[in-house]
């Protein structure tokens, strides 16, 4: 009756996929907005199935633009995005999105929001998936609540669950935790990894927080502004579950910081930045 | 204070005035010829009710308001939705509608009488015109201001156009639409008086005219009171019927 055309969790396409076949391929992507702003220039990136890639970079360097192009919400000026070998021209059933704001539908309760993308599934399956996701995000008791009755962190969790339950192959997260305090964030990192463990989607995560990038990602990609382009890539290479206070974790954080530094002053002749400037930058 | 207490407090003033007036007339302080005491108004109301006249008049009025409301609301919703979704129509039609909206609706009365005579058609039409504008404004404004970010959520889940309208646009515009309907219903009661004053042989407005022509102030006040009760009742029915649709809202509708 609701007439959704959503095809949920279609799974791998016909061609055989191995661990090394990228699920997401961004090729020479550029975007110039109608007002002449060049937001992205020549972005190329491939991501393997199940990989978590963090994208970090300063405000206005085009992170949201890149995610919107990959999601098919906007059109590129040049270049292509492929998911499972299909070129993205509009939103794709295998690509899920969590926006920077929760964007819950205020007229649906928590369970209704989580199950919003599951209209194509039988009722029992829908219920089961919603219940499991609510359990995962610690909101099992709150399925009947209205979004306005939730805290900001709880709303964000619902938005994440809503994206996960359709079992997308690729999940795009645009600074989903940036509005939250450090405690809540730690909690949500665990819950995100819990959800991720169920279907192992490929995740592209935009963040401003180096600690968060190192806690979650297999790879950290640094972006540079005006026009937005990719800079260094840092392989984190730590086993999961990770311990944020362990020494090798600290080492990975330092490597990312160093890459940010190099990105900030590409010419070696520049004097080193004061630590305060560095902190303010991201 | 609890709700009951507050309602009780609101009744104190009218009751005191009514009792005061009753005593003043009773004790011969005033004649009560032009404004009869509550007891006489009550007696008139009971007489009208007992003879079945009251029910007949109320029914006639409610049917007119009901028909006018249905036509006006349907036209307002349709026109508002079309104008908000089709830019061409918006540029073509909306300026004219806004201009017509500026005409005090009672100014249509002579024209409607010329066109349609003095039977039911011009009455229902006048009420429909009164209902149309607030509904039109409410619906078109609501659709135009639907949050683009929520529409994008629909796009991400690949809703068809129909599903997008049903699952996102409709719930998003419902609150403003209901406010428009409620305002429209109130205006419907305003306009039914005007419609019935322009010549009717039944209806609460007829009771008003009749009471004026034959100097029956008790009948006029009785009709006014019935109008108030009928309007309030209709509003309560509308609110009660639609409350489940907007329970999710932040603002408590009871306070509207
Ligand atoms: N719709 C638009 N029209 C014109 N320019 C835009 C539009 N959206 C973004 N831009 C510009 O494109 C550039 C990149 O914006 P984008 O939102 O992608 O940055 P971001 O990296 O996500 O920043 P932040 O970290 O602050 O969210 C900015 O200069 C911005 O002003
Ligand atoms: Mg952004």
Coordinates of C-alpha atoms and ligand atoms in Angstrom, one line a residue, chain A residues 60 62-65 100 174-175 206 208, ligand 2:
Chain A
X60 CA 34.2 23.3 3.7
X62 CA 33.9 19.1 0.3
X63 CA 33.3 16.0 2.5
X64 CA 29.5 16.4 2.5
X65 CA 29.6 17.1 -1.2
X100 CA 24.9 14.9 10.0
X174 CA 28.4 12.3 7.6
X175 CA 29.8 13.4 11.0
X206 CA 33.3 11.6 7.7
X208 CA 36.6 15.8 12.5
Ligands
LIG2 MG1 29.7 18.6 5.9

